[in-house]
């Protein structure tokens, strides 16, 4: 890529390079933003193959498959490389054309791919079979020396995972559990959710029952509430009533209010009224 950028004027090359760096940095965590940066780079240097490839991957990450396919084809024409062949086939799947993806899996370009590319093409072909409802054919497509090998390669976890998922879709649960376990063994970077799938098959449910106590105010409110409840249980009802009467007098006391009566007199009057009712 650096060699390609050297063909541009220095200032332009630096600007394009900055945008491509942002595409690479954001494509997993914020695909839409990565796509926006790729469009800037594409506007600045559309004749650079690395820019077309980056734009293709950014479009692919945001499920703009038609646009991605066009960019990948442009990059392939510029470089003559077949490296992008599997992802181009997967774009055909994304566009709802699994038959085209399968046709690409049988093209001579596949034989020119390195081992990683051939495994990727196998994964795409199996996915295309599943798109067509051909579960058993998908399983057979994934059965390969790479799947059977005990050696762990960068693609091993994904290949085993895809095989386990296809087995499960075909109703072969015991075999699926075995292969999800093998995928987990090879998945050192957490590229798959094999552990979650295994837990699901075993009927394990993860319930987060913890209360979020990150807010100090909430913690204090909860604690205060518990204290209030405990204190309420210990208080004498008569004392509570007397305190409430005193509070009422205090709250509404106004020295300019001619109708105000001292607490003792108000309380005595209340007692008289009660006795009068009893009489």
Short mmCIF file of C-alpha atoms in Angstrom, two decimals:
data_model
loop_
_atom_site.label_atom_id
_atom_site.label_comp_id
_atom_site.label_asym_id
_atom_site.label_seq_id
_atom_site.Cartn_x
_atom_site.Cartn_y
_atom_site.Cartn_z
CA UNK A 1 0.00 0.00 0.00
CA UNK A 2 2.81 2.39 0.87
CA UNK A 3 4.34 1.87 -2.56
CA UNK A 4 1.00 2.74 -4.18
CA UNK A 5 0.66 5.92 -2.13
CA UNK A 6 4.13 7.03 -3.21
CA UNK A 7 2.70 7.59 -6.66
CA UNK A 8 0.65 10.48 -5.24
CA UNK A 9 1.88 13.99 -4.41
CA UNK A 10 3.30 14.06 -0.88
CA UNK A 11 0.54 16.15 0.71
CA UNK A 12 -2.19 14.10 -0.95
CA UNK A 13 -0.52 10.82 0.01
CA UNK A 14 -0.42 11.88 3.66
CA UNK A 15 -4.08 12.86 3.63
CA UNK A 16 -5.14 9.59 2.01
CA UNK A 17 -2.96 7.62 4.42
CA UNK A 18 -4.59 9.27 7.45
CA UNK A 19 -8.05 8.32 6.22
CA UNK A 20 -7.01 4.73 5.50
CA UNK A 21 -5.56 4.44 9.02
CA UNK A 22 -8.90 5.56 10.45
CA UNK A 23 -10.72 2.98 8.30
CA UNK A 24 -8.54 0.20 9.69
CA UNK A 25 -8.90 1.48 13.25
CA UNK A 26 -12.70 1.85 13.22
CA UNK A 27 -13.95 -0.87 10.91
CA UNK A 28 -14.70 -3.32 13.75
CA UNK A 29 -15.97 -0.97 16.45
CA UNK A 30 -17.67 1.69 14.32
CA UNK A 31 -18.22 0.48 10.73
CA UNK A 32 -20.30 3.48 9.70
CA UNK A 33 -17.59 5.90 10.70
CA UNK A 34 -14.98 3.75 8.97
CA UNK A 35 -17.14 3.85 5.85
CA UNK A 36 -17.24 7.66 6.01
CA UNK A 37 -13.43 7.83 6.13
CA UNK A 38 -13.19 5.38 3.23
CA UNK A 39 -15.36 7.62 1.10
CA UNK A 40 -13.02 10.54 1.74
CA UNK A 41 -10.01 8.45 0.73
CA UNK A 42 -11.86 7.24 -2.35
CA UNK A 43 -12.69 10.79 -3.37
CA UNK A 44 -9.04 11.76 -3.04
CA UNK A 45 -7.41 8.77 -4.73
CA UNK A 46 -9.82 6.49 -6.54
CA UNK A 47 -7.07 5.14 -8.82
CA UNK A 48 -5.13 3.58 -5.96
CA UNK A 49 -5.94 -0.12 -5.55
CA UNK A 50 -5.41 -0.05 -1.78
CA UNK A 51 -8.00 2.71 -1.49
CA UNK A 52 -10.53 0.75 -3.55
CA UNK A 53 -9.91 -2.33 -1.40
CA UNK A 54 -10.33 -0.38 1.85
CA UNK A 55 -13.52 1.19 0.51
CA UNK A 56 -14.76 -2.28 -0.37
CA UNK A 57 -14.17 -3.66 3.12
CA UNK A 58 -15.79 -0.62 4.73
CA UNK A 59 -18.86 -1.03 2.52
CA UNK A 60 -18.89 -4.78 3.25
CA UNK A 61 -18.80 -4.10 7.01
CA UNK A 62 -21.88 -1.90 6.68
CA UNK A 63 -23.68 -4.49 4.51
CA UNK A 64 -23.54 -2.36 1.37
CA UNK A 65 -22.77 -5.47 -0.66
CA UNK A 66 -23.35 -4.10 -4.14
CA UNK A 67 -20.99 -1.20 -3.48
CA UNK A 68 -18.45 -3.48 -1.83
CA UNK A 69 -18.49 -5.86 -4.77
CA UNK A 70 -17.88 -3.02 -7.22
CA UNK A 71 -14.88 -1.79 -5.19
CA UNK A 72 -13.40 -5.29 -4.88
CA UNK A 73 -13.74 -5.85 -8.60
CA UNK A 74 -11.98 -2.55 -9.27
CA UNK A 75 -9.14 -3.48 -6.90
CA UNK A 76 -8.81 -6.90 -8.57
CA UNK A 77 -8.58 -5.30 -12.01
CA UNK A 78 -5.87 -2.93 -10.80
CA UNK A 79 -3.70 -5.55 -9.11
CA UNK A 80 -4.55 -8.77 -10.94
CA UNK A 81 -4.64 -10.52 -7.53
CA UNK A 82 -7.29 -13.10 -6.66
CA UNK A 83 -6.92 -12.48 -2.92
CA UNK A 84 -10.34 -10.85 -2.73
CA UNK A 85 -12.16 -13.69 -4.48
CA UNK A 86 -13.77 -15.23 -1.34
CA UNK A 87 -15.11 -11.93 -0.03
CA UNK A 88 -16.41 -11.09 -3.50
CA UNK A 89 -18.30 -14.40 -3.46
CA UNK A 90 -19.67 -13.58 -0.03
CA UNK A 91 -20.95 -10.26 -1.40
CA UNK A 92 -22.95 -12.31 -3.91
CA UNK A 93 -24.47 -14.15 -0.94
CA UNK A 94 -25.26 -10.83 0.72
CA UNK A 95 -27.06 -9.74 -2.45
CA UNK A 96 -29.23 -12.88 -2.29
CA UNK A 97 -27.39 -14.70 -5.08
CA UNK A 98 -25.95 -17.85 -3.46
CA UNK A 99 -25.86 -19.62 -6.82
CA UNK A 100 -23.28 -17.08 -8.06
CA UNK A 101 -21.20 -17.62 -4.93
CA UNK A 102 -21.20 -21.37 -5.61
CA UNK A 103 -20.23 -20.79 -9.22
CA UNK A 104 -17.29 -18.67 -8.06
CA UNK A 105 -16.25 -21.49 -5.71
CA UNK A 106 -15.68 -23.65 -8.79
CA UNK A 107 -13.67 -21.10 -10.77
CA UNK A 108 -9.89 -21.48 -11.46
CA UNK A 109 -9.20 -18.43 -9.27
CA UNK A 110 -9.77 -20.60 -6.18
CA UNK A 111 -6.73 -22.73 -7.02
CA UNK A 112 -4.58 -19.61 -7.00
CA UNK A 113 -5.55 -18.72 -3.44
CA UNK A 114 -3.28 -19.48 -0.51
CA UNK A 115 -4.43 -21.94 2.16
CA UNK A 116 -6.21 -19.27 4.21
CA UNK A 117 -8.03 -18.05 1.11
CA UNK A 118 -9.11 -21.57 0.15
CA UNK A 119 -10.50 -22.19 3.63
CA UNK A 120 -12.34 -18.87 3.44
CA UNK A 121 -13.78 -19.87 0.08
CA UNK A 122 -14.95 -23.16 1.59
CA UNK A 123 -16.72 -21.28 4.36
CA UNK A 124 -18.45 -19.04 1.82
CA UNK A 125 -19.52 -22.03 -0.29
CA UNK A 126 -20.93 -23.80 2.76
CA UNK A 127 -22.84 -20.66 3.66
CA UNK A 128 -24.25 -20.51 0.14
CA UNK A 129 -25.43 -24.11 0.46
CA UNK A 130 -27.20 -23.21 3.69
CA UNK A 131 -28.76 -20.18 1.99
CA UNK A 132 -30.32 -22.66 -0.44
CA UNK A 133 -31.52 -24.94 2.37
CA UNK A 134 -28.97 -27.63 1.55
CA UNK A 135 -27.81 -28.41 5.09
CA UNK A 136 -26.21 -31.78 4.41
CA UNK A 137 -24.37 -30.38 1.40
CA UNK A 138 -23.08 -27.56 3.60
CA UNK A 139 -21.76 -30.11 6.10
CA UNK A 140 -19.99 -32.08 3.36
CA UNK A 141 -18.51 -28.87 1.94
CA UNK A 142 -16.85 -28.11 5.27
CA UNK A 143 -15.40 -31.60 5.68
CA UNK A 144 -11.79 -31.19 4.64
CA UNK A 145 -8.21 -31.97 5.69
CA UNK A 146 -8.11 -28.54 7.38
CA UNK A 147 -11.11 -29.47 9.51
CA UNK A 148 -9.68 -32.86 10.44
CA UNK A 149 -6.25 -31.51 11.31
CA UNK A 150 -5.29 -31.18 14.98
CA UNK A 151 -2.99 -28.28 14.15
CA UNK A 152 -4.41 -24.89 15.11
CA UNK A 153 -4.23 -22.28 12.38
CA UNK A 154 -5.73 -18.77 12.26
CA UNK A 155 -8.78 -20.15 10.48
CA UNK A 156 -9.26 -23.29 12.63
CA UNK A 157 -11.72 -21.88 15.18
CA UNK A 158 -13.99 -20.37 12.53
CA UNK A 159 -13.93 -23.52 10.40
CA UNK A 160 -14.82 -25.76 13.35
CA UNK A 161 -17.48 -23.32 14.50
CA UNK A 162 -19.12 -23.23 11.06
CA UNK A 163 -19.12 -27.03 10.97
CA UNK A 164 -20.69 -27.24 14.45
CA UNK A 165 -23.33 -24.69 13.49
CA UNK A 166 -24.22 -26.61 10.32
CA UNK A 167 -24.49 -29.85 12.31
CA UNK A 168 -26.81 -28.19 14.80
CA UNK A 169 -28.98 -26.76 12.02
CA UNK A 170 -29.28 -30.31 10.64
CA UNK A 171 -30.44 -31.60 14.04
CA UNK A 172 -27.21 -33.44 14.89
CA UNK A 173 -26.93 -31.96 18.37
CA UNK A 174 -24.41 -34.36 19.94
CA UNK A 175 -21.95 -33.88 17.08
CA UNK A 176 -22.54 -30.14 17.18
CA UNK A 177 -21.69 -30.01 20.89
CA UNK A 178 -18.45 -31.89 20.20
CA UNK A 179 -17.39 -29.48 17.46
CA UNK A 180 -18.35 -26.36 19.38
CA UNK A 181 -16.03 -27.68 22.05
CA UNK A 182 -13.24 -28.15 19.51
CA UNK A 183 -13.86 -24.65 18.17
CA UNK A 184 -13.56 -23.28 21.69
CA UNK A 185 -10.24 -25.08 22.17
CA UNK A 186 -8.83 -23.37 19.08
CA UNK A 187 -10.40 -19.97 19.74
CA UNK A 188 -7.67 -18.25 21.73
CA UNK A 189 -8.73 -14.75 20.67
CA UNK A 190 -12.47 -15.06 21.27
CA UNK A 191 -13.31 -14.76 17.58
CA UNK A 192 -16.43 -16.92 18.01
CA UNK A 193 -19.13 -17.32 20.64
CA UNK A 194 -18.52 -21.07 20.90
CA UNK A 195 -18.61 -20.96 24.72
CA UNK A 196 -22.08 -19.37 24.66
CA UNK A 197 -23.33 -21.92 22.16
CA UNK A 198 -22.08 -24.76 24.34
CA UNK A 199 -23.78 -23.27 27.39
CA UNK A 200 -27.00 -22.92 25.43
CA UNK A 201 -26.88 -26.57 24.36
CA UNK A 202 -26.31 -27.58 27.98
CA UNK A 203 -29.28 -25.52 29.14
CA UNK A 204 -27.19 -23.04 31.11
CA UNK A 205 -28.74 -19.58 31.49
CA UNK A 206 -26.78 -16.55 32.62
CA UNK A 207 -28.92 -14.17 34.65
CA UNK A 208 -27.48 -10.88 35.82
CA UNK A 209 -29.26 -10.36 39.12
CA UNK A 210 -26.77 -7.85 40.49
CA UNK A 211 -27.99 -4.39 41.43
CA UNK A 212 -26.06 -1.57 39.87
CA UNK A 213 -24.54 0.18 42.85
CA UNK A 214 -22.25 2.42 40.84
CA UNK A 215 -24.21 5.55 41.79
CA UNK A 216 -23.27 6.62 45.32
CA UNK A 217 -26.53 8.53 45.68
CA UNK A 218 -28.54 5.41 44.91
CA UNK A 219 -26.56 3.41 47.43
CA UNK A 220 -27.17 6.03 50.10
CA UNK A 221 -30.88 6.19 49.27
CA UNK A 222 -31.20 2.42 49.53
CA UNK A 223 -29.33 2.36 52.85
CA UNK A 224 -31.36 5.23 54.23
CA UNK A 225 -34.55 3.49 53.19
CA UNK A 226 -33.54 0.37 55.07
CA UNK A 227 -32.75 2.43 58.17
CA UNK A 228 -36.11 4.19 57.99
CA UNK A 229 -37.93 0.87 57.77
CA UNK A 230 -36.05 -0.48 60.81
CA UNK A 231 -36.72 2.67 62.81
CA UNK A 232 -40.42 2.62 61.91
CA UNK A 233 -40.73 -0.90 63.29
CA UNK A 234 -39.26 0.17 66.68
CA UNK A 235 -41.23 3.39 67.20
CA UNK A 236 -44.21 3.64 69.57
CA UNK A 237 -47.45 4.63 67.73
CA UNK A 238 -48.41 7.15 70.45
CA UNK A 239 -45.05 8.86 70.23
CA UNK A 240 -45.35 9.04 66.47
CA UNK A 241 -48.78 10.68 66.72
CA UNK A 242 -47.55 13.26 69.21
CA UNK A 243 -44.59 14.08 67.03
CA UNK A 244 -46.84 14.52 64.01
CA UNK A 245 -49.08 16.94 65.92
CA UNK A 246 -46.06 18.95 67.02
CA UNK A 247 -44.78 19.03 63.44
CA UNK A 248 -48.13 20.25 62.13
CA UNK A 249 -48.15 23.13 64.63
CA UNK A 250 -44.57 24.08 63.82
CA UNK A 251 -45.08 23.99 60.08
CA UNK A 252 -48.17 26.15 60.06
CA UNK A 253 -47.32 28.54 62.90
CA UNK A 254 -47.58 32.19 61.94
CA UNK A 255 -47.21 34.86 64.63
CA UNK A 256 -49.51 37.18 62.68
CA UNK A 257 -52.23 34.56 62.48
CA UNK A 258 -54.94 35.54 65.01
CA UNK A 259 -56.41 32.03 64.93
CA UNK A 260 -53.16 30.42 66.09
CA UNK A 261 -53.41 28.62 69.40
CA UNK A 262 -50.52 27.36 71.54
CA UNK A 263 -49.81 23.62 71.30
CA UNK A 264 -50.97 22.90 74.87
CA UNK A 265 -54.32 24.56 74.31
CA UNK A 266 -54.90 22.88 70.94
CA UNK A 267 -54.09 19.50 72.41
CA UNK A 268 -56.40 20.07 75.37
CA UNK A 269 -59.21 21.08 73.07
CA UNK A 270 -58.71 17.96 71.08
CA UNK A 271 -58.97 15.85 74.24
CA UNK A 272 -62.19 17.66 75.21
CA UNK A 273 -63.74 16.99 71.81
CA UNK A 274 -62.90 13.32 72.03
CA UNK A 275 -64.43 13.02 75.49
CA UNK A 276 -67.50 14.86 74.32
CA UNK A 277 -67.93 12.30 71.53
CA UNK A 278 -67.61 9.51 74.01
CA UNK A 279 -70.24 11.05 76.22
#
